[in-house]
Amino acid sequence: MPVELKAAAGGGTGDDAAAARVRDAVAEVVADIRADGDTAVRRYSAKFDGWSPEHFRLSPERIEEIVAGVDRQVIEDISFVQAQVRRFAEAQRAALQDVEIETLPGVVLGHRNVPISAAGAYVPGGRYPLVASAHMTVVTAKVAGVARVAACTPPIRGEIPKETVAAMHLAGADEIYLLGGIQAVAALALGTETIGRVDLIAGPGNAYVAEAKRQLFGEVGIDLIAGPTEILIVADETADPVTVAVDLLSQAEHGPDSPAVLVTTSERLGREVIDLVERILPGMPTKDYALPAWRDHGQVIVAADLAEAWRIADSFASEHVQVLTAEPRRALEEMRNYGALFLGEGTCVSYGDKVIGTNHVLPTRHAARYTGGLWVGKYLKTVTYQEIKNPETSAELGRVCGRASRVELFEGHARSGDIRAARYDGTPAWLREIGVEIPGAPA
């Protein structure tokens, strides 16, 4: 049995009450924007962000002016990271091949991977300007072939987040709006007088953004509903405790509700990590978020062996799983429930968040059991087509269709099959009864 050296302390009815408040607030804002369009968008932008410009959309001239004011090293770094994201997304796109096969004589079946027409890219602001989310949402959409990408980000304390705007622009966004929160998601999903609706909204956000995506799903596609950032580290006795402690806290700083979990086969390592975290935390500039995250959602679990560690890690289905073991690539065979794997001491979750090129929009709250994260395929529709060139094969399928449909009591379906079999079988009785003959059908 595993031993828990540190247990999570969070949870309870307070969480349920908070979720209900978020749900009700989102429903109210969405309803108002559905009814009043731009007027409601402006009202909520002023209320939540203190932001009510003449136009939420930045003009090309304004964008160029903002980008010109960004430090050149920042621009170079943005370009470097976007090149990594683009290269990996292009490899993913190349792996998605169109298909066409002949299943019976003259029966051609196929599928094509068609990009959606318009995507909304939500890039959070709030406590942190998440510049990297522009790379993940906009670059990936453009590699998929999306013709129109509308990108939204909120102002931060009344100021334009110029680095985020630069990242959106360099990524290829067709429209950039200084608009955040529920009002941004609703405007993209529903459309207003000045903001065209999109087909899919992608990108992370706070609880209100996630709930808005959830409530509007169906009217618009979404990438996934992301909750608080999560990290789980699987480590054995070879891991460096300082690395483990620092990497756990790297994700805890995302917010006070971010789980940081260590599953280890070494009790010694587990206790050292707990001690190091407690010593490092007081000096962290982001301790206001990291400290409650560790206090309420941090866990250290000691497994009997690596086989048990893999099982425990899989049960968490964590967003980020970092593997610090003697043979980190074993995780590729042993694990199946994770948003992204980070293998070995040279790799870390922060690389995935900021620079390495894989997408950082990933499933949380156990959603990794059934989905992966944002990738180029999310912006594509795999659509099928069918063509029968051989009349004899069409007739045979018509006979089978007639029989199969009548088993299900679908007479209309059956008759579609009947008339295609008629060239060989003769006009069906149900047509002769009303005086209709199919030309060319045998008597």
Short mmCIF file of C-alpha atoms in Angstrom, two decimals:
data_model
loop_
_atom_site.label_atom_id
_atom_site.label_comp_id
_atom_site.label_asym_id
_atom_site.label_seq_id
_atom_site.Cartn_x
_atom_site.Cartn_y
_atom_site.Cartn_z
CA MET A 1 0.00 0.00 0.00
CA PRO A 2 1.27 3.53 -0.76
CA VAL A 3 2.19 5.80 2.14
CA GLU A 4 1.11 9.45 2.07
CA LEU A 5 3.73 11.73 3.60
CA LYS A 6 1.72 14.85 2.77
CA ALA A 7 -2.01 14.92 2.03
CA ALA A 8 -4.05 17.54 0.17
CA ALA A 9 -6.07 19.66 2.57
CA GLY A 10 -8.40 21.47 0.15
CA GLY A 11 -11.94 20.73 -1.01
CA GLY A 12 -15.36 20.75 0.62
CA THR A 13 -18.72 22.45 0.30
CA GLY A 14 -17.10 25.86 -0.09
CA ASP A 15 -15.80 24.71 -3.47
CA ASP A 16 -19.33 23.74 -4.52
CA ALA A 17 -20.71 27.11 -3.47
CA ALA A 18 -17.96 28.92 -5.39
CA ALA A 19 -18.68 26.85 -8.49
CA ALA A 20 -22.36 27.74 -8.25
CA ARG A 21 -21.54 31.45 -8.03
CA VAL A 22 -19.32 31.18 -11.11
CA ARG A 23 -22.01 29.27 -13.00
CA ASP A 24 -24.71 31.83 -12.21
CA ALA A 25 -22.50 34.82 -13.01
CA VAL A 26 -21.53 33.37 -16.37
CA ALA A 27 -25.14 32.55 -17.27
CA GLU A 28 -26.16 36.15 -16.55
CA VAL A 29 -23.39 37.67 -18.67
CA VAL A 30 -23.99 35.28 -21.57
CA ALA A 31 -27.73 36.02 -21.55
CA ASP A 32 -27.09 39.78 -21.58
CA ILE A 33 -24.61 39.56 -24.46
CA ARG A 34 -26.99 37.30 -26.37
CA ALA A 35 -29.68 39.97 -26.00
CA ASP A 36 -27.71 43.22 -26.26
CA GLY A 37 -24.53 42.38 -28.20
CA ASP A 38 -21.87 45.09 -28.17
CA THR A 39 -23.72 47.17 -25.58
CA ALA A 40 -23.51 44.34 -23.05
CA VAL A 41 -19.92 43.51 -24.02
CA ARG A 42 -18.90 47.11 -23.34
CA ARG A 43 -20.80 47.21 -20.05
CA TYR A 44 -19.10 44.08 -18.71
CA SER A 45 -15.67 45.08 -19.98
CA ALA A 46 -16.00 48.34 -18.08
CA LYS A 47 -17.27 46.52 -14.99
CA PHE A 48 -14.70 43.72 -14.85
CA ASP A 49 -11.64 45.27 -16.50
CA GLY A 50 -12.22 49.03 -16.28
CA TRP A 51 -11.85 49.05 -20.07
CA SER A 52 -14.23 50.75 -22.50
CA PRO A 53 -12.34 52.03 -25.58
CA GLU A 54 -14.03 53.31 -28.71
CA HIS A 55 -13.08 50.06 -30.47
CA PHE A 56 -12.07 46.77 -28.84
CA ARG A 57 -10.38 45.64 -32.03
CA LEU A 58 -6.88 46.98 -32.57
CA SER A 59 -6.25 48.52 -35.98
CA PRO A 60 -3.28 47.35 -38.05
CA GLU A 61 -1.61 50.71 -37.43
CA ARG A 62 -2.10 50.43 -33.67
CA ILE A 63 -0.74 46.89 -33.68
CA GLU A 64 2.39 47.96 -35.53
CA GLU A 65 2.85 50.80 -33.05
CA ILE A 66 2.51 48.43 -30.08
CA VAL A 67 4.88 45.84 -31.55
CA ALA A 68 7.46 48.54 -32.27
CA GLY A 69 7.47 49.38 -28.56
CA VAL A 70 8.39 45.85 -27.46
CA ASP A 71 11.99 45.14 -26.52
CA ARG A 72 13.82 43.54 -29.46
CA GLN A 73 15.06 40.63 -27.35
CA VAL A 74 11.46 39.85 -26.41
CA ILE A 75 10.48 39.90 -30.09
CA GLU A 76 13.37 37.57 -30.93
CA ASP A 77 12.38 35.19 -28.13
CA ILE A 78 8.73 35.21 -29.23
CA SER A 79 9.81 34.43 -32.78
CA PHE A 80 12.08 31.62 -31.58
CA VAL A 81 9.36 29.97 -29.50
CA GLN A 82 6.75 30.33 -32.22
CA ALA A 83 9.15 28.64 -34.64
CA GLN A 84 9.28 25.64 -32.26
CA VAL A 85 5.50 25.52 -31.94
CA ARG A 86 5.06 25.90 -35.70
CA ARG A 87 7.58 23.16 -36.51
CA PHE A 88 5.88 20.63 -34.25
CA ALA A 89 2.39 21.62 -35.43
CA GLU A 90 3.50 21.24 -39.05
CA ALA A 91 4.75 17.73 -38.28
CA GLN A 92 1.40 16.90 -36.68
CA ARG A 93 -0.47 18.30 -39.70
CA ALA A 94 1.67 16.26 -42.08
CA ALA A 95 0.76 13.11 -40.15
CA LEU A 96 -2.94 13.67 -40.85
CA GLN A 97 -3.41 12.20 -44.28
CA ASP A 98 -6.50 12.25 -46.46
CA VAL A 99 -7.76 8.74 -47.21
CA GLU A 100 -9.44 7.18 -50.26
CA ILE A 101 -9.98 3.45 -50.75
CA GLU A 102 -12.07 1.14 -52.95
CA THR A 103 -13.94 -1.23 -50.62
CA LEU A 104 -15.96 -3.07 -53.28
CA PRO A 105 -15.79 -2.90 -57.09
CA GLY A 106 -16.57 0.71 -57.92
CA VAL A 107 -17.23 1.78 -54.31
CA VAL A 108 -14.93 4.65 -53.37
CA LEU A 109 -14.85 5.83 -49.75
CA GLY A 110 -12.67 8.59 -48.41
CA HIS A 111 -12.11 11.26 -45.84
CA ARG A 112 -10.57 14.70 -45.96
CA ASN A 113 -9.15 16.80 -43.14
CA VAL A 114 -10.76 20.20 -43.62
CA PRO A 115 -9.88 23.22 -41.44
CA ILE A 116 -12.66 25.08 -39.72
CA SER A 117 -13.37 28.51 -41.15
CA ALA A 118 -12.90 30.69 -38.07
CA ALA A 119 -11.31 30.20 -34.67
CA GLY A 120 -11.24 32.29 -31.53
CA ALA A 121 -7.97 32.33 -29.58
CA TYR A 122 -8.30 33.32 -25.92
CA VAL A 123 -5.05 34.49 -24.33
CA PRO A 124 -5.40 35.10 -20.56
CA GLY A 125 -4.19 38.15 -18.70
CA GLY A 126 -5.24 38.68 -15.11
CA ARG A 127 -2.55 37.81 -12.60
CA TYR A 128 -0.10 36.87 -15.38
CA PRO A 129 0.11 37.95 -19.04
CA LEU A 130 0.30 34.48 -20.58
CA VAL A 131 2.13 35.48 -23.75
CA ALA A 132 2.86 31.83 -24.60
CA SER A 133 -0.84 31.07 -25.00
CA ALA A 134 -0.81 33.20 -28.16
CA HIS A 135 1.73 30.82 -29.68
CA MET A 136 -0.28 27.76 -28.71
CA THR A 137 -3.66 28.93 -30.00
CA VAL A 138 -2.89 31.16 -32.97
CA VAL A 139 0.15 29.46 -34.52
CA THR A 140 -1.48 26.04 -34.28
CA ALA A 141 -4.69 27.29 -35.89
CA LYS A 142 -2.82 28.88 -38.74
CA VAL A 143 -0.77 25.73 -39.39
CA ALA A 144 -4.07 23.83 -39.56
CA GLY A 145 -5.21 26.22 -42.29
CA VAL A 146 -7.83 28.25 -40.41
CA ALA A 147 -8.59 31.27 -42.61
CA ARG A 148 -9.72 33.62 -39.83
CA VAL A 149 -8.30 33.68 -36.31
CA ALA A 150 -9.76 36.25 -33.92
CA ALA A 151 -7.58 36.64 -30.83
CA CYS A 152 -8.73 38.15 -27.53
CA THR A 153 -6.76 39.18 -24.47
CA PRO A 154 -7.80 41.42 -21.56
CA PRO A 155 -6.12 44.67 -20.62
CA ILE A 156 -4.06 44.34 -17.45
CA ARG A 157 -4.86 47.01 -14.86
CA GLY A 158 -6.00 49.33 -17.62
CA GLU A 159 -2.88 48.85 -19.74
CA ILE A 160 -2.36 47.15 -23.09
CA PRO A 161 -0.28 43.96 -22.65
CA LYS A 162 2.06 44.86 -25.49
CA GLU A 163 4.10 41.65 -25.42
CA THR A 164 0.92 39.58 -25.74
CA VAL A 165 -0.31 41.73 -28.62
CA ALA A 166 3.06 41.30 -30.32
CA ALA A 167 2.86 37.53 -29.89
CA MET A 168 -0.66 37.43 -31.34
CA HIS A 169 0.43 39.52 -34.30
CA LEU A 170 3.60 37.55 -35.01
CA ALA A 171 1.63 34.31 -34.72
CA GLY A 172 -0.65 35.43 -37.54
CA ALA A 173 -3.87 36.54 -35.84
CA ASP A 174 -6.22 38.16 -38.34
CA GLU A 175 -8.07 40.18 -35.69
CA ILE A 176 -6.86 41.26 -32.24
CA TYR A 177 -9.29 42.44 -29.57
CA LEU A 178 -8.45 43.90 -26.17
CA LEU A 179 -11.27 42.07 -24.46
CA GLY A 180 -11.24 39.44 -21.75
CA GLY A 181 -13.26 37.15 -19.54
CA ILE A 182 -16.80 35.92 -20.06
CA GLN A 183 -17.57 38.83 -22.36
CA ALA A 184 -14.79 37.84 -24.77
CA VAL A 185 -15.83 34.20 -24.92
CA ALA A 186 -19.51 35.08 -25.36
CA ALA A 187 -18.78 37.66 -28.06
CA LEU A 188 -16.69 35.17 -30.04
CA ALA A 189 -19.23 32.40 -29.62
CA LEU A 190 -22.39 34.39 -30.34
CA GLY A 191 -21.13 37.24 -32.50
CA THR A 192 -22.01 40.89 -31.99
CA GLU A 193 -22.40 43.91 -34.23
CA THR A 194 -18.62 44.33 -34.41
CA ILE A 195 -17.20 40.90 -33.54
CA GLY A 196 -17.86 38.06 -35.95
CA ARG A 197 -18.73 34.69 -34.47
CA VAL A 198 -16.24 31.85 -34.71
CA ASP A 199 -16.58 28.09 -35.07
CA LEU A 200 -14.26 27.08 -32.23
CA ILE A 201 -12.73 28.79 -29.19
CA ALA A 202 -9.39 27.63 -27.83
CA GLY A 203 -7.18 28.69 -25.00
CA PRO A 204 -6.91 28.57 -21.21
CA GLY A 205 -8.48 30.96 -18.73
CA ASN A 206 -9.80 31.37 -15.22
CA ALA A 207 -12.86 29.64 -13.78
CA TYR A 208 -15.20 32.16 -15.45
CA VAL A 209 -13.65 31.65 -18.88
CA ALA A 210 -13.80 27.87 -18.48
CA GLU A 211 -17.44 28.02 -17.39
CA ALA A 212 -18.34 30.31 -20.28
CA LYS A 213 -16.83 27.81 -22.70
CA ARG A 214 -18.77 25.02 -21.01
CA GLN A 215 -22.10 26.85 -21.20
CA LEU A 216 -21.62 27.89 -24.82
CA PHE A 217 -20.35 24.53 -26.07
CA GLY A 218 -22.71 23.33 -28.77
CA GLU A 219 -23.23 26.80 -30.15
CA VAL A 220 -19.48 26.92 -30.64
CA GLY A 221 -16.80 24.26 -30.57
CA ILE A 222 -14.19 24.35 -27.82
CA ASP A 223 -10.78 22.80 -27.36
CA LEU A 224 -11.41 21.59 -23.79
CA ILE A 225 -12.49 22.91 -20.40
CA ALA A 226 -9.32 23.60 -18.47
CA GLY A 227 -9.20 23.92 -14.71
CA PRO A 228 -6.30 24.85 -12.42
CA THR A 229 -2.82 23.88 -13.60
CA GLU A 230 -1.61 20.50 -12.29
CA ILE A 231 1.78 18.85 -11.93
CA LEU A 232 2.59 15.31 -10.89
CA ILE A 233 6.18 14.09 -10.63
CA VAL A 234 7.12 10.41 -10.65
CA ALA A 235 10.56 10.02 -9.07
CA ASP A 236 12.77 7.21 -7.83
CA GLU A 237 15.84 7.27 -5.61
CA THR A 238 18.00 8.65 -8.46
CA ALA A 239 16.11 11.95 -8.59
CA ASP A 240 17.62 15.17 -7.27
CA PRO A 241 15.40 16.48 -4.44
CA VAL A 242 16.18 20.12 -5.24
CA THR A 243 15.03 19.65 -8.83
CA VAL A 244 11.85 17.92 -7.66
CA ALA A 245 11.04 20.66 -5.13
CA VAL A 246 11.68 23.52 -7.55
CA ASP A 247 9.68 21.88 -10.33
CA LEU A 248 6.70 21.24 -8.05
CA LEU A 249 6.66 24.90 -7.04
CA SER A 250 7.05 26.04 -10.66
CA GLN A 251 3.45 24.95 -11.26
CA ALA A 252 2.08 25.73 -7.80
CA GLU A 253 2.67 29.41 -8.54
CA HIS A 254 -0.05 29.33 -11.21
CA GLY A 255 -2.68 29.74 -8.54
CA PRO A 256 -3.79 28.79 -5.03
CA ASP A 257 -5.82 25.85 -6.35
CA SER A 258 -3.07 24.21 -8.45
CA PRO A 259 -2.27 20.63 -7.33
CA ALA A 260 1.41 19.72 -6.97
CA VAL A 261 1.92 15.99 -6.41
CA LEU A 262 5.01 13.81 -5.95
CA VAL A 263 4.76 10.03 -6.34
CA THR A 264 8.07 8.43 -5.38
CA THR A 265 9.53 5.06 -4.54
CA SER A 266 11.92 6.70 -2.06
CA GLU A 267 10.67 7.83 1.35
CA ARG A 268 13.99 9.60 1.88
CA LEU A 269 13.47 11.64 -1.29
CA GLY A 270 9.88 12.44 -0.33
CA ARG A 271 10.87 13.80 3.08
CA GLU A 272 13.74 15.82 1.62
CA VAL A 273 11.44 17.36 -0.96
CA ILE A 274 8.89 18.37 1.68
CA ASP A 275 11.64 20.02 3.71
CA LEU A 276 13.06 21.84 0.66
CA VAL A 277 9.67 23.10 -0.48
CA GLU A 278 9.02 24.56 2.98
CA ARG A 279 12.43 26.28 2.89
CA ILE A 280 12.09 27.63 -0.67
CA LEU A 281 8.52 28.87 -0.43
CA PRO A 282 9.01 31.89 1.88
CA GLY A 283 11.42 33.50 -0.57
CA MET A 284 9.30 33.04 -3.70
CA PRO A 285 7.93 36.27 -5.19
CA THR A 286 4.82 34.27 -6.13
CA LYS A 287 4.36 32.70 -2.68
CA ASP A 288 0.88 34.24 -2.35
CA TYR A 289 -0.26 31.66 -4.91
CA ALA A 290 2.30 28.90 -4.45
CA LEU A 291 2.01 28.65 -0.67
CA PRO A 292 -1.75 27.94 -0.50
CA ALA A 293 -1.47 25.66 -3.52
CA TRP A 294 1.14 23.54 -1.72
CA ARG A 295 -0.66 23.77 1.62
CA ASP A 296 -4.10 22.80 0.31
CA HIS A 297 -3.35 20.75 -2.81
CA GLY A 298 0.18 19.43 -2.38
CA GLN A 299 0.71 15.69 -1.92
CA VAL A 300 3.70 13.38 -1.46
CA ILE A 301 2.98 9.67 -1.88
CA VAL A 302 5.49 6.86 -1.38
CA ALA A 303 4.88 3.83 -3.62
CA ALA A 304 6.22 0.35 -2.94
CA ASP A 305 7.85 0.18 -6.37
CA LEU A 306 7.70 1.79 -9.80
CA ALA A 307 4.87 -0.48 -10.95
CA GLU A 308 2.73 0.94 -8.15
CA ALA A 309 3.98 4.46 -8.88
CA TRP A 310 2.83 4.21 -12.50
CA ARG A 311 -0.61 3.00 -11.36
CA ILE A 312 -0.96 5.83 -8.86
CA ALA A 313 0.13 8.41 -11.44
CA ASP A 314 -2.36 7.06 -13.97
CA SER A 315 -5.16 7.33 -11.41
CA PHE A 316 -4.50 11.08 -11.11
CA ALA A 317 -4.69 11.59 -14.90
CA SER A 318 -2.70 14.77 -14.34
CA GLU A 319 -2.26 17.59 -16.80
CA HIS A 320 1.55 17.50 -16.56
CA VAL A 321 3.50 14.38 -15.58
CA GLN A 322 7.23 14.81 -15.09
CA VAL A 323 9.32 11.63 -14.89
CA LEU A 324 12.55 11.77 -12.90
CA THR A 325 13.63 8.14 -12.78
CA ALA A 326 16.61 6.10 -13.91
CA GLU A 327 14.69 5.07 -17.05
CA PRO A 328 12.23 7.88 -17.76
CA ARG A 329 11.13 6.54 -21.18
CA ARG A 330 9.49 3.59 -19.43
CA ALA A 331 6.61 5.98 -18.75
CA LEU A 332 5.75 5.87 -22.46
CA GLU A 333 4.89 2.19 -22.08
CA GLU A 334 3.59 2.16 -18.52
CA MET A 335 1.30 5.22 -18.50
CA ARG A 336 -1.75 6.20 -20.51
CA ASN A 337 -3.54 8.98 -18.55
CA TYR A 338 -1.75 12.33 -18.82
CA GLY A 339 -1.96 15.59 -20.71
CA ALA A 340 1.76 15.70 -21.45
CA LEU A 341 4.83 13.74 -20.34
CA PHE A 342 8.16 15.37 -19.52
CA LEU A 343 10.91 12.78 -19.51
CA GLY A 344 14.17 13.09 -17.60
CA GLU A 345 15.98 15.74 -15.59
CA GLY A 346 16.81 17.83 -18.65
CA THR A 347 13.12 18.36 -19.36
CA CYS A 348 10.62 20.27 -17.25
CA VAL A 349 7.01 21.35 -17.36
CA SER A 350 8.08 24.99 -17.61
CA TYR A 351 9.69 24.19 -20.97
CA GLY A 352 6.36 22.85 -22.16
CA ASP A 353 4.59 25.94 -20.85
CA LYS A 354 6.92 28.44 -22.46
CA VAL A 355 9.48 27.34 -25.05
CA ILE A 356 9.78 23.76 -26.26
CA GLY A 357 7.09 23.65 -28.96
CA THR A 358 4.44 21.18 -27.76
CA ASN A 359 1.11 22.72 -26.86
CA HIS A 360 0.48 23.85 -23.29
CA VAL A 361 -3.32 23.90 -23.49
CA LEU A 362 -3.91 20.55 -21.77
CA PRO A 363 -6.65 18.58 -19.98
CA THR A 364 -7.06 18.97 -16.22
CA ARG A 365 -9.32 17.55 -13.51
CA HIS A 366 -8.93 13.96 -14.70
CA ALA A 367 -9.96 14.81 -18.29
CA ALA A 368 -6.73 13.19 -19.50
CA ARG A 369 -8.59 9.90 -19.07
CA TYR A 370 -10.45 10.63 -22.32
CA THR A 371 -8.76 13.47 -24.20
CA GLY A 372 -5.42 14.96 -25.07
CA GLY A 373 -4.72 18.66 -25.27
CA LEU A 374 -4.94 21.30 -27.96
CA TRP A 375 -3.18 20.34 -31.18
CA VAL A 376 -3.43 21.04 -34.88
CA GLY A 377 -6.12 18.35 -35.28
CA LYS A 378 -8.54 20.30 -33.05
CA TYR A 379 -8.85 22.87 -35.82
CA LEU A 380 -9.63 20.24 -38.45
CA LYS A 381 -12.83 18.41 -39.30
CA THR A 382 -12.34 14.89 -40.62
CA VAL A 383 -15.21 14.62 -43.12
CA THR A 384 -16.11 11.64 -45.27
CA TYR A 385 -17.29 11.21 -48.85
CA GLN A 386 -18.68 8.26 -50.82
CA GLU A 387 -19.02 7.47 -54.51
CA ILE A 388 -20.28 4.32 -56.26
CA LYS A 389 -19.18 4.03 -59.87
CA ASN A 390 -20.31 0.45 -60.50
CA PRO A 391 -24.08 0.02 -61.06
CA GLU A 392 -23.99 -3.69 -60.20
CA THR A 393 -22.34 -3.01 -56.85
CA SER A 394 -24.85 -0.23 -56.18
CA ALA A 395 -27.66 -2.68 -56.87
CA GLU A 396 -26.22 -5.24 -54.45
CA LEU A 397 -25.84 -2.61 -51.75
CA GLY A 398 -29.42 -1.55 -52.51
CA ARG A 399 -30.71 -5.08 -51.80
CA VAL A 400 -28.79 -5.22 -48.49
CA CYS A 401 -29.93 -1.71 -47.59
CA GLY A 402 -33.54 -2.66 -48.23
CA ARG A 403 -33.37 -5.71 -45.99
CA ALA A 404 -31.38 -3.97 -43.23
CA SER A 405 -33.67 -0.94 -43.20
CA ARG A 406 -36.85 -3.00 -42.98
CA VAL A 407 -35.46 -4.84 -39.96
CA GLU A 408 -35.32 -1.39 -38.33
CA LEU A 409 -38.76 -0.40 -39.74
CA PHE A 410 -37.23 2.38 -41.86
CA GLU A 411 -39.29 1.94 -45.03
CA GLY A 412 -38.10 5.20 -46.59
CA HIS A 413 -34.48 4.11 -46.26
CA ALA A 414 -35.34 0.74 -47.74
CA ARG A 415 -36.95 2.33 -50.78
CA SER A 416 -33.80 4.36 -51.52
CA GLY A 417 -32.03 1.02 -51.78
CA ASP A 418 -34.85 -0.54 -53.82
CA ILE A 419 -34.66 1.95 -56.66
CA ARG A 420 -30.92 1.41 -57.06
CA ALA A 421 -31.42 -2.33 -57.24
CA ALA A 422 -34.26 -1.86 -59.75
CA ARG A 423 -31.95 -1.81 -62.80
CA TYR A 424 -31.37 -5.54 -62.19
CA ASP A 425 -34.38 -6.54 -60.12
CA GLY A 426 -37.18 -4.60 -61.83
CA THR A 427 -39.40 -1.79 -60.64
CA PRO A 428 -40.34 -2.45 -57.01
CA ALA A 429 -43.96 -3.32 -56.27
CA TRP A 430 -44.56 -0.24 -54.14
CA LEU A 431 -43.85 1.95 -57.21
CA ARG A 432 -45.86 -0.19 -59.66
CA GLU A 433 -48.86 0.11 -57.33
CA ILE A 434 -48.97 3.85 -58.04
CA GLY A 435 -48.33 3.45 -61.76
CA VAL A 436 -44.64 4.36 -61.80
CA GLU A 437 -42.03 2.41 -63.74
CA ILE A 438 -38.25 2.95 -63.54
CA PRO A 439 -36.86 3.45 -67.06
CA GLY A 440 -34.54 0.62 -68.09
CA ALA A 441 -35.62 -1.71 -65.30
CA PRO A 442 -36.44 -5.29 -66.41
CA ALA A 443 -40.13 -6.18 -66.46
#
